[in-house]
Structure formats: structure tokens, C-alpha cells
N, CA, C and O atoms as a GROMACS GRO file, in nm:
protein
  332
    1LEU      N    1   5.898  -1.380   1.775
    1LEU     CA    2   5.872  -1.355   1.635
    1LEU      C    3   5.721  -1.351   1.615
    1LEU      O    4   5.650  -1.444   1.654
    2VAL      N    5   5.673  -1.244   1.554
    2VAL     CA    6   5.530  -1.228   1.528
    2VAL      C    7   5.511  -1.214   1.378
    2VAL      O    8   5.580  -1.135   1.313
    3THR      N    9   5.419  -1.289   1.325
    3THR     CA   10   5.388  -1.281   1.184
    3THR      C   11   5.243  -1.240   1.168
    3THR      O   12   5.154  -1.295   1.234
    4ALA      N   13   5.220  -1.144   1.083
    4ALA     CA   14   5.084  -1.097   1.058
    4ALA      C   15   5.063  -1.087   0.908
    4ALA      O   16   5.158  -1.069   0.832
    5GLY      N   17   4.942  -1.098   0.867
    5GLY     CA   18   4.912  -1.086   0.726
    5GLY      C   19   4.768  -1.046   0.706
    5GLY      O   20   4.686  -1.052   0.798
    6VAL      N   21   4.738  -1.005   0.586
    6VAL     CA   22   4.602  -0.967   0.550
    6VAL      C   23   4.560  -1.054   0.434
    6VAL      O   24   4.621  -1.050   0.327
    7TYR      N   25   4.455  -1.132   0.453
    7TYR     CA   26   4.397  -1.210   0.345
    7TYR      C   27   4.286  -1.125   0.287
    7TYR      O   28   4.196  -1.082   0.359
    8VAL      N   29   4.291  -1.101   0.158
    8VAL     CA   30   4.193  -1.013   0.095
    8VAL      C   31   4.116  -1.091  -0.009
    8VAL      O   32   4.175  -1.151  -0.099
    9GLN      N   33   3.984  -1.089   0.002
    9GLN     CA   34   3.898  -1.144  -0.100
    9GLN      C   35   3.801  -1.034  -0.136
    9GLN      O   36   3.708  -1.004  -0.061
   10MET      N   37   3.822  -0.973  -0.252
   10MET     CA   38   3.736  -0.862  -0.293
   10MET      C   39   3.603  -0.916  -0.342
   10MET      O   40   3.594  -1.024  -0.400
   11HIS      N   41   3.500  -0.839  -0.318
   11HIS     CA   42   3.366  -0.873  -0.364
   11HIS      C   43   3.363  -0.867  -0.516
   11HIS      O   44   3.409  -0.769  -0.576
   12THR      N   45   3.310  -0.968  -0.577
   12THR     CA   46   3.298  -0.970  -0.722
   12THR      C   47   3.150  -0.977  -0.758
   12THR      O   48   3.064  -0.975  -0.670
   13THR      N   49   3.122  -0.986  -0.887
   13THR     CA   50   2.983  -0.994  -0.929
   13THR      C   51   2.922  -1.128  -0.893
   13THR      O   52   2.800  -1.139  -0.880
   14ARG      N   53   3.006  -1.232  -0.877
   14ARG     CA   54   2.949  -1.360  -0.837
   14ARG      C   55   2.928  -1.360  -0.686
   14ARG      O   56   3.009  -1.305  -0.612
   15PRO      N   57   2.820  -1.420  -0.640
   15PRO     CA   58   2.796  -1.422  -0.496
   15PRO      C   59   2.905  -1.498  -0.423
   15PRO      O   60   2.960  -1.595  -0.477
   16ILE      N   61   2.936  -1.456  -0.303
   16ILE     CA   62   3.032  -1.527  -0.220
   16ILE      C   63   2.952  -1.627  -0.137
   16ILE      O   64   2.867  -1.590  -0.057
   17HIS      N   65   2.981  -1.754  -0.159
   17HIS     CA   66   2.912  -1.858  -0.085
   17HIS      C   67   2.985  -1.887   0.045
   17HIS      O   68   3.107  -1.872   0.054
   18LYS      N   69   2.911  -1.927   0.143
   18LYS     CA   70   2.969  -1.952   0.275
   18LYS      C   71   3.087  -2.047   0.268
   18LYS      O   72   3.185  -2.030   0.341
   19GLU      N   73   3.081  -2.148   0.180
   19GLU     CA   74   3.191  -2.243   0.170
   19GLU      C   75   3.315  -2.183   0.104
   19GLU      O   76   3.423  -2.241   0.114
   20ASP      N   77   3.302  -2.068   0.036
   20ASP     CA   78   3.416  -2.000  -0.026
   20ASP      C   79   3.494  -1.914   0.073
   20ASP      O   80   3.607  -1.874   0.044
   21VAL      N   81   3.436  -1.886   0.188
   21VAL     CA   82   3.499  -1.798   0.286
   21VAL      C   83   3.588  -1.881   0.378
   21VAL      O   84   3.542  -1.977   0.440
   22PRO      N   85   3.717  -1.845   0.386
   22PRO     CA   86   3.807  -1.922   0.473
   22PRO      C   87   3.762  -1.917   0.619
   22PRO      O   88   3.712  -1.815   0.666
   23THR      N   89   3.778  -2.029   0.690
   23THR     CA   90   3.742  -2.031   0.831
   23THR      C   91   3.838  -1.942   0.909
   23THR      O   92   3.953  -1.923   0.870
   24GLY      N   93   3.789  -1.888   1.018
   24GLY     CA   94   3.872  -1.801   1.101
   24GLY      C   95   3.886  -1.660   1.048
   24GLY      O   96   3.975  -1.586   1.090
   25THR      N   97   3.798  -1.622   0.954
   25THR     CA   98   3.802  -1.486   0.900
   25THR      C   99   3.674  -1.412   0.933
   25THR      O  100   3.573  -1.472   0.970
   26VAL      N  101   3.680  -1.280   0.920
   26VAL     CA  102   3.562  -1.196   0.935
   26VAL      C  103   3.547  -1.112   0.809
   26VAL      O  104   3.644  -1.086   0.738
   27GLN      N  105   3.427  -1.070   0.783
   27GLN     CA  106   3.398  -0.988   0.665
   27GLN      C  107   3.397  -0.841   0.704
   27GLN      O  108   3.335  -0.801   0.802
   28LEU      N  109   3.467  -0.761   0.624
   28LEU     CA  110   3.464  -0.616   0.640
   28LEU      C  111   3.408  -0.558   0.511
   28LEU      O  112   3.466  -0.576   0.403
   29GLU      N  113   3.297  -0.490   0.522
   29GLU     CA  114   3.239  -0.419   0.408
   29GLU      C  115   3.278  -0.273   0.423
   29GLU      O  116   3.247  -0.210   0.525
   30ILE      N  117   3.347  -0.219   0.322
   30ILE     CA  118   3.398  -0.082   0.331
   30ILE      C  119   3.324   0.002   0.228
   30ILE      O  120   3.327  -0.027   0.108
   31ARG      N  121   3.259   0.109   0.277
   31ARG     CA  122   3.179   0.195   0.191
   31ARG      C  123   3.224   0.340   0.205
   31ARG      O  124   3.284   0.378   0.305
   32SER      N  125   3.193   0.419   0.104
   32SER     CA  126   3.227   0.561   0.106
   32SER      C  127   3.119   0.638   0.032
   32SER      O  128   3.070   0.593  -0.072
   33LYS      N  129   3.082   0.755   0.085
   33LYS     CA  130   2.981   0.839   0.018
   33LYS      C  131   3.037   0.896  -0.111
   33LYS      O  132   2.962   0.922  -0.206
   34HIS      N  133   3.169   0.916  -0.115
   34HIS     CA  134   3.235   0.971  -0.233
   34HIS      C  135   3.332   0.867  -0.289
   34HIS      O  136   3.379   0.781  -0.214
   35PRO      N  137   3.363   0.874  -0.419
   35PRO     CA  138   3.458   0.778  -0.475
   35PRO      C  139   3.589   0.780  -0.395
   35PRO      O  140   3.643   0.887  -0.366
   36ALA      N  141   3.639   0.663  -0.360
   36ALA     CA  142   3.759   0.657  -0.278
   36ALA      C  143   3.837   0.530  -0.308
   36ALA      O  144   3.778   0.423  -0.328
   37LEU      N  145   3.969   0.541  -0.312
   37LEU     CA  146   4.057   0.425  -0.325
   37LEU      C  147   4.084   0.374  -0.185
   37LEU      O  148   4.135   0.446  -0.100
   38ILE      N  149   4.050   0.250  -0.161
   38ILE     CA  150   4.059   0.191  -0.027
   38ILE      C  151   4.189   0.112  -0.014
   38ILE      O  152   4.228   0.037  -0.104
   39THR      N  153   4.256   0.130   0.101
   39THR     CA  154   4.373   0.048   0.133
   39THR      C  155   4.352  -0.013   0.272
   39THR      O  156   4.286   0.046   0.359
   40VAL      N  157   4.408  -0.131   0.291
   40VAL     CA  158   4.407  -0.197   0.422
   40VAL      C  159   4.551  -0.228   0.456
   40VAL      O  160   4.618  -0.304   0.385
   41ASP      N  161   4.599  -0.170   0.564
   41ASP     CA  162   4.739  -0.185   0.606
   41ASP      C  163   4.834  -0.157   0.490
   41ASP      O  164   4.936  -0.225   0.473
   42GLY      N  165   4.800  -0.056   0.410
   42GLY     CA  166   4.886  -0.015   0.300
   42GLY      C  167   4.867  -0.092   0.171
   42GLY      O  168   4.930  -0.058   0.070
   43HIS      N  169   4.784  -0.196   0.169
   43HIS     CA  170   4.759  -0.275   0.049
   43HIS      C  171   4.638  -0.218  -0.025
   43HIS      O  172   4.529  -0.209   0.031
   44ARG      N  173   4.658  -0.179  -0.151
   44ARG     CA  174   4.549  -0.122  -0.231
   44ARG      C  175   4.447  -0.230  -0.264
   44ARG      O  176   4.482  -0.339  -0.311
   45LEU      N  177   4.319  -0.198  -0.240
   45LEU     CA  178   4.212  -0.292  -0.268
   45LEU      C  179   4.130  -0.254  -0.390
   45LEU      O  180   4.086  -0.341  -0.465
   46GLY      N  181   4.111  -0.126  -0.412
   46GLY     CA  182   4.027  -0.080  -0.520
   46GLY      C  183   3.934   0.028  -0.470
   46GLY      O  184   3.949   0.078  -0.358
   47ARG      N  185   3.838   0.063  -0.552
   47ARG     CA  186   3.744   0.169  -0.518
   47ARG      C  187   3.629   0.115  -0.435
   47ARG      O  188   3.580   0.004  -0.456
   48ALA      N  189   3.587   0.197  -0.340
   48ALA     CA  190   3.472   0.161  -0.255
   48ALA      C  191   3.347   0.157  -0.342
   48ALA      O  192   3.334   0.236  -0.435
   49PRO      N  193   3.256   0.068  -0.312
   49PRO     CA  194   3.255  -0.024  -0.199
   49PRO      C  195   3.338  -0.150  -0.228
   49PRO      O  196   3.342  -0.197  -0.342
   50VAL      N  197   3.401  -0.203  -0.126
   50VAL     CA  198   3.471  -0.330  -0.133
   50VAL      C  199   3.432  -0.415  -0.013
   50VAL      O  200   3.398  -0.364   0.094
   51GLU      N  201   3.438  -0.544  -0.032
   51GLU     CA  202   3.408  -0.639   0.073
   51GLU      C  203   3.528  -0.732   0.081
   51GLU      O  204   3.568  -0.791  -0.019
   52ILE      N  205   3.586  -0.744   0.200
   52ILE     CA  206   3.704  -0.827   0.215
   52ILE      C  207   3.686  -0.922   0.333
   52ILE      O  208   3.601  -0.902   0.419
   53HIS      N  209   3.768  -1.024   0.335
   53HIS     CA  210   3.773  -1.117   0.448
   53HIS      C  211   3.915  -1.113   0.502
   53HIS      O  212   4.011  -1.131   0.427
   54VAL      N  213   3.927  -1.091   0.630
   54VAL     CA  214   4.058  -1.085   0.696
   54VAL      C  215   4.057  -1.183   0.814
   54VAL      O  216   3.950  -1.217   0.864
   55PRO      N  217   4.175  -1.227   0.857
   55PRO     CA  218   4.178  -1.317   0.972
   55PRO      C  219   4.118  -1.250   1.096
   55PRO      O  220   4.143  -1.133   1.124
   56LYS      N  221   4.038  -1.326   1.170
   56LYS     CA  222   3.981  -1.275   1.294
   56LYS      C  223   4.096  -1.249   1.391
   56LYS      O  224   4.183  -1.334   1.410
   57SER      N  225   4.095  -1.130   1.452
   57SER     CA  226   4.208  -1.090   1.536
   57SER      C  227   4.166  -0.981   1.633
   57SER      O  228   4.066  -0.913   1.613
   58ALA      N  229   4.245  -0.965   1.738
   58ALA     CA  230   4.227  -0.854   1.832
   58ALA      C  231   4.321  -0.740   1.796
   58ALA      O  232   4.319  -0.636   1.862
   59THR      N  233   4.403  -0.759   1.693
   59THR     CA  234   4.498  -0.657   1.650
   59THR      C  235   4.432  -0.568   1.544
   59THR      O  236   4.381  -0.620   1.445
   60PRO      N  237   4.432  -0.436   1.562
   60PRO     CA  238   4.368  -0.347   1.465
   60PRO      C  239   4.435  -0.351   1.328
   60PRO      O  240   4.556  -0.370   1.317
   61VAL      N  241   4.354  -0.332   1.225
   61VAL     CA  242   4.404  -0.310   1.089
   61VAL      C  243   4.371  -0.166   1.052
   61VAL      O  244   4.269  -0.113   1.096
   62GLY      N  245   4.456  -0.104   0.971
   62GLY     CA  246   4.433   0.033   0.928
   62GLY      C  247   4.363   0.035   0.794
   62GLY      O  248   4.416  -0.015   0.694
   63ILE      N  249   4.245   0.092   0.790
   63ILE     CA  250   4.167   0.103   0.667
   63ILE      C  251   4.161   0.250   0.630
   63ILE      O  252   4.120   0.334   0.710
   64SER      N  253   4.202   0.281   0.506
   64SER     CA  254   4.212   0.421   0.463
   64SER      C  255   4.135   0.443   0.334
   64SER      O  256   4.125   0.355   0.248
   65ASN      N  257   4.080   0.564   0.323
   65ASN     CA  258   4.015   0.606   0.199
   65ASN      C  259   4.098   0.711   0.126
   65ASN      O  260   4.050   0.775   0.032
   66GLY      N  261   4.223   0.729   0.169
   66GLY     CA  262   4.311   0.828   0.108
   66GLY      C  263   4.312   0.961   0.181
   66GLY      O  264   4.406   1.040   0.164
   67HIS      N  265   4.210   0.987   0.262
   67HIS     CA  266   4.201   1.112   0.338
   67HIS      C  267   4.197   1.085   0.488
   67HIS      O  268   4.236   1.169   0.569
   68MET      N  269   4.148   0.968   0.524
   68MET     CA  270   4.127   0.935   0.664
   68MET      C  271   4.160   0.786   0.682
   68MET      O  272   4.134   0.705   0.594
   69THR      N  273   4.216   0.753   0.797
   69THR     CA  274   4.245   0.613   0.829
   69THR      C  275   4.169   0.576   0.956
   69THR      O  276   4.169   0.651   1.054
   70LYS      N  277   4.107   0.460   0.952
   70LYS     CA  278   4.036   0.410   1.069
   70LYS      C  279   4.105   0.283   1.116
   70LYS      O  280   4.139   0.196   1.035
   71ALA      N  281   4.125   0.272   1.247
   71ALA     CA  282   4.178   0.150   1.307
   71ALA      C  283   4.058   0.061   1.341
   71ALA      O  284   3.973   0.098   1.422
   72VAL      N  285   4.053  -0.055   1.279
   72VAL     CA  286   3.940  -0.146   1.297
   72VAL      C  287   3.991  -0.276   1.356
   72VAL      O  288   4.086  -0.335   1.304
   73ILE      N  289   3.928  -0.321   1.462
   73ILE     CA  290   3.962  -0.450   1.521
   73ILE      C  291   3.874  -0.556   1.453
   73ILE      O  292   3.752  -0.556   1.472
   74PRO      N  293   3.935  -0.645   1.375
   74PRO     CA  294   3.856  -0.743   1.300
   74PRO      C  295   3.817  -0.865   1.384
   74PRO      O  296   3.861  -0.977   1.358
   75ASP      N  297   3.734  -0.840   1.485
   75ASP     CA  298   3.692  -0.949   1.573
   75ASP      C  299   3.549  -0.996   1.543
   75ASP      O  300   3.501  -1.092   1.605
   76HIS      N  301   3.482  -0.929   1.449
   76HIS     CA  302   3.349  -0.968   1.405
   76HIS      C  303   3.321  -0.903   1.270
   76HIS      O  304   3.391  -0.809   1.231
   77ASP      N  305   3.220  -0.952   1.197
   77ASP     CA  306   3.182  -0.892   1.069
   77ASP      C  307   3.140  -0.748   1.093
   77ASP      O  308   3.068  -0.718   1.188
   78GLN      N  309   3.186  -0.658   1.004
   78GLN     CA  310   3.160  -0.514   1.024
   78GLN      C  311   3.139  -0.443   0.892
   78GLN      O  312   3.183  -0.490   0.786
   79THR      N  313   3.071  -0.329   0.899
   79THR     CA  314   3.061  -0.236   0.788
   79THR      C  315   3.133  -0.108   0.831
   79THR      O  316   3.104  -0.053   0.937
   80ILE      N  317   3.226  -0.064   0.749
   80ILE     CA  318   3.303   0.058   0.778
   80ILE      C  319   3.261   0.163   0.677
   80ILE      O  320   3.274   0.143   0.556
   81ASP      N  321   3.209   0.274   0.726
   81ASP     CA  322   3.162   0.382   0.640
   81ASP      C  323   3.257   0.501   0.649
   81ASP      O  324   3.295   0.543   0.758
   82PHE      N  325   3.294   0.554   0.532
   82PHE     CA  326   3.370   0.678   0.524
   82PHE      C  327   3.278   0.787   0.471
   82PHE      O  328   3.194   0.762   0.385
   83PRO      N  329   3.295   0.909   0.523
   83PRO     CA  330   3.211   1.020   0.475
   83PRO      C  331   3.246   1.058   0.331
   83PRO      O  332   3.185   1.149   0.275
   0.00000   0.00000   0.00000
């Protein structure tokens, strides 16, 4: 039995303090040159740019801007850019 999940903490106007970030997670900053609705593994997050924290893993997550999907391995903090 394998259980997987996505913990999402969207970037807000208030700064994210280190103590607010759950341990064992990595930060993914998702940006797009054009307005785009971002989804992670099918979960709608909102319009780019978004910043999320997901569990650190060797299993890829699918990040989509509605036109293209990127498989990202969340093993370290990353910035994902869409054209």
C-alpha cells in the first residue's frame, strides 16, 4: 500500500517564516511569462506566480500551466518556469 499526497502552501502577501514551513518539505516557485492557471498533480493552485511547499520526495509531481506539464522531482528547492 502506497500513500502519496501534496501539501500546498500558497505564497501570500505575508512573508513565509522558516518556522511556518513544515519540516521535510521543499519549496517550488512556479512562474510563467504569460498568465496561467497552475495545477500540481491535478490540484488547482491559482494563477502564476505561486510558491508551494511539498513533501521532499524522489517521486515526480506533475506541474501544469494548462498547456504544458512538467514532471518535477521535489528533492530540493526549485524554480519552475513556463514560457
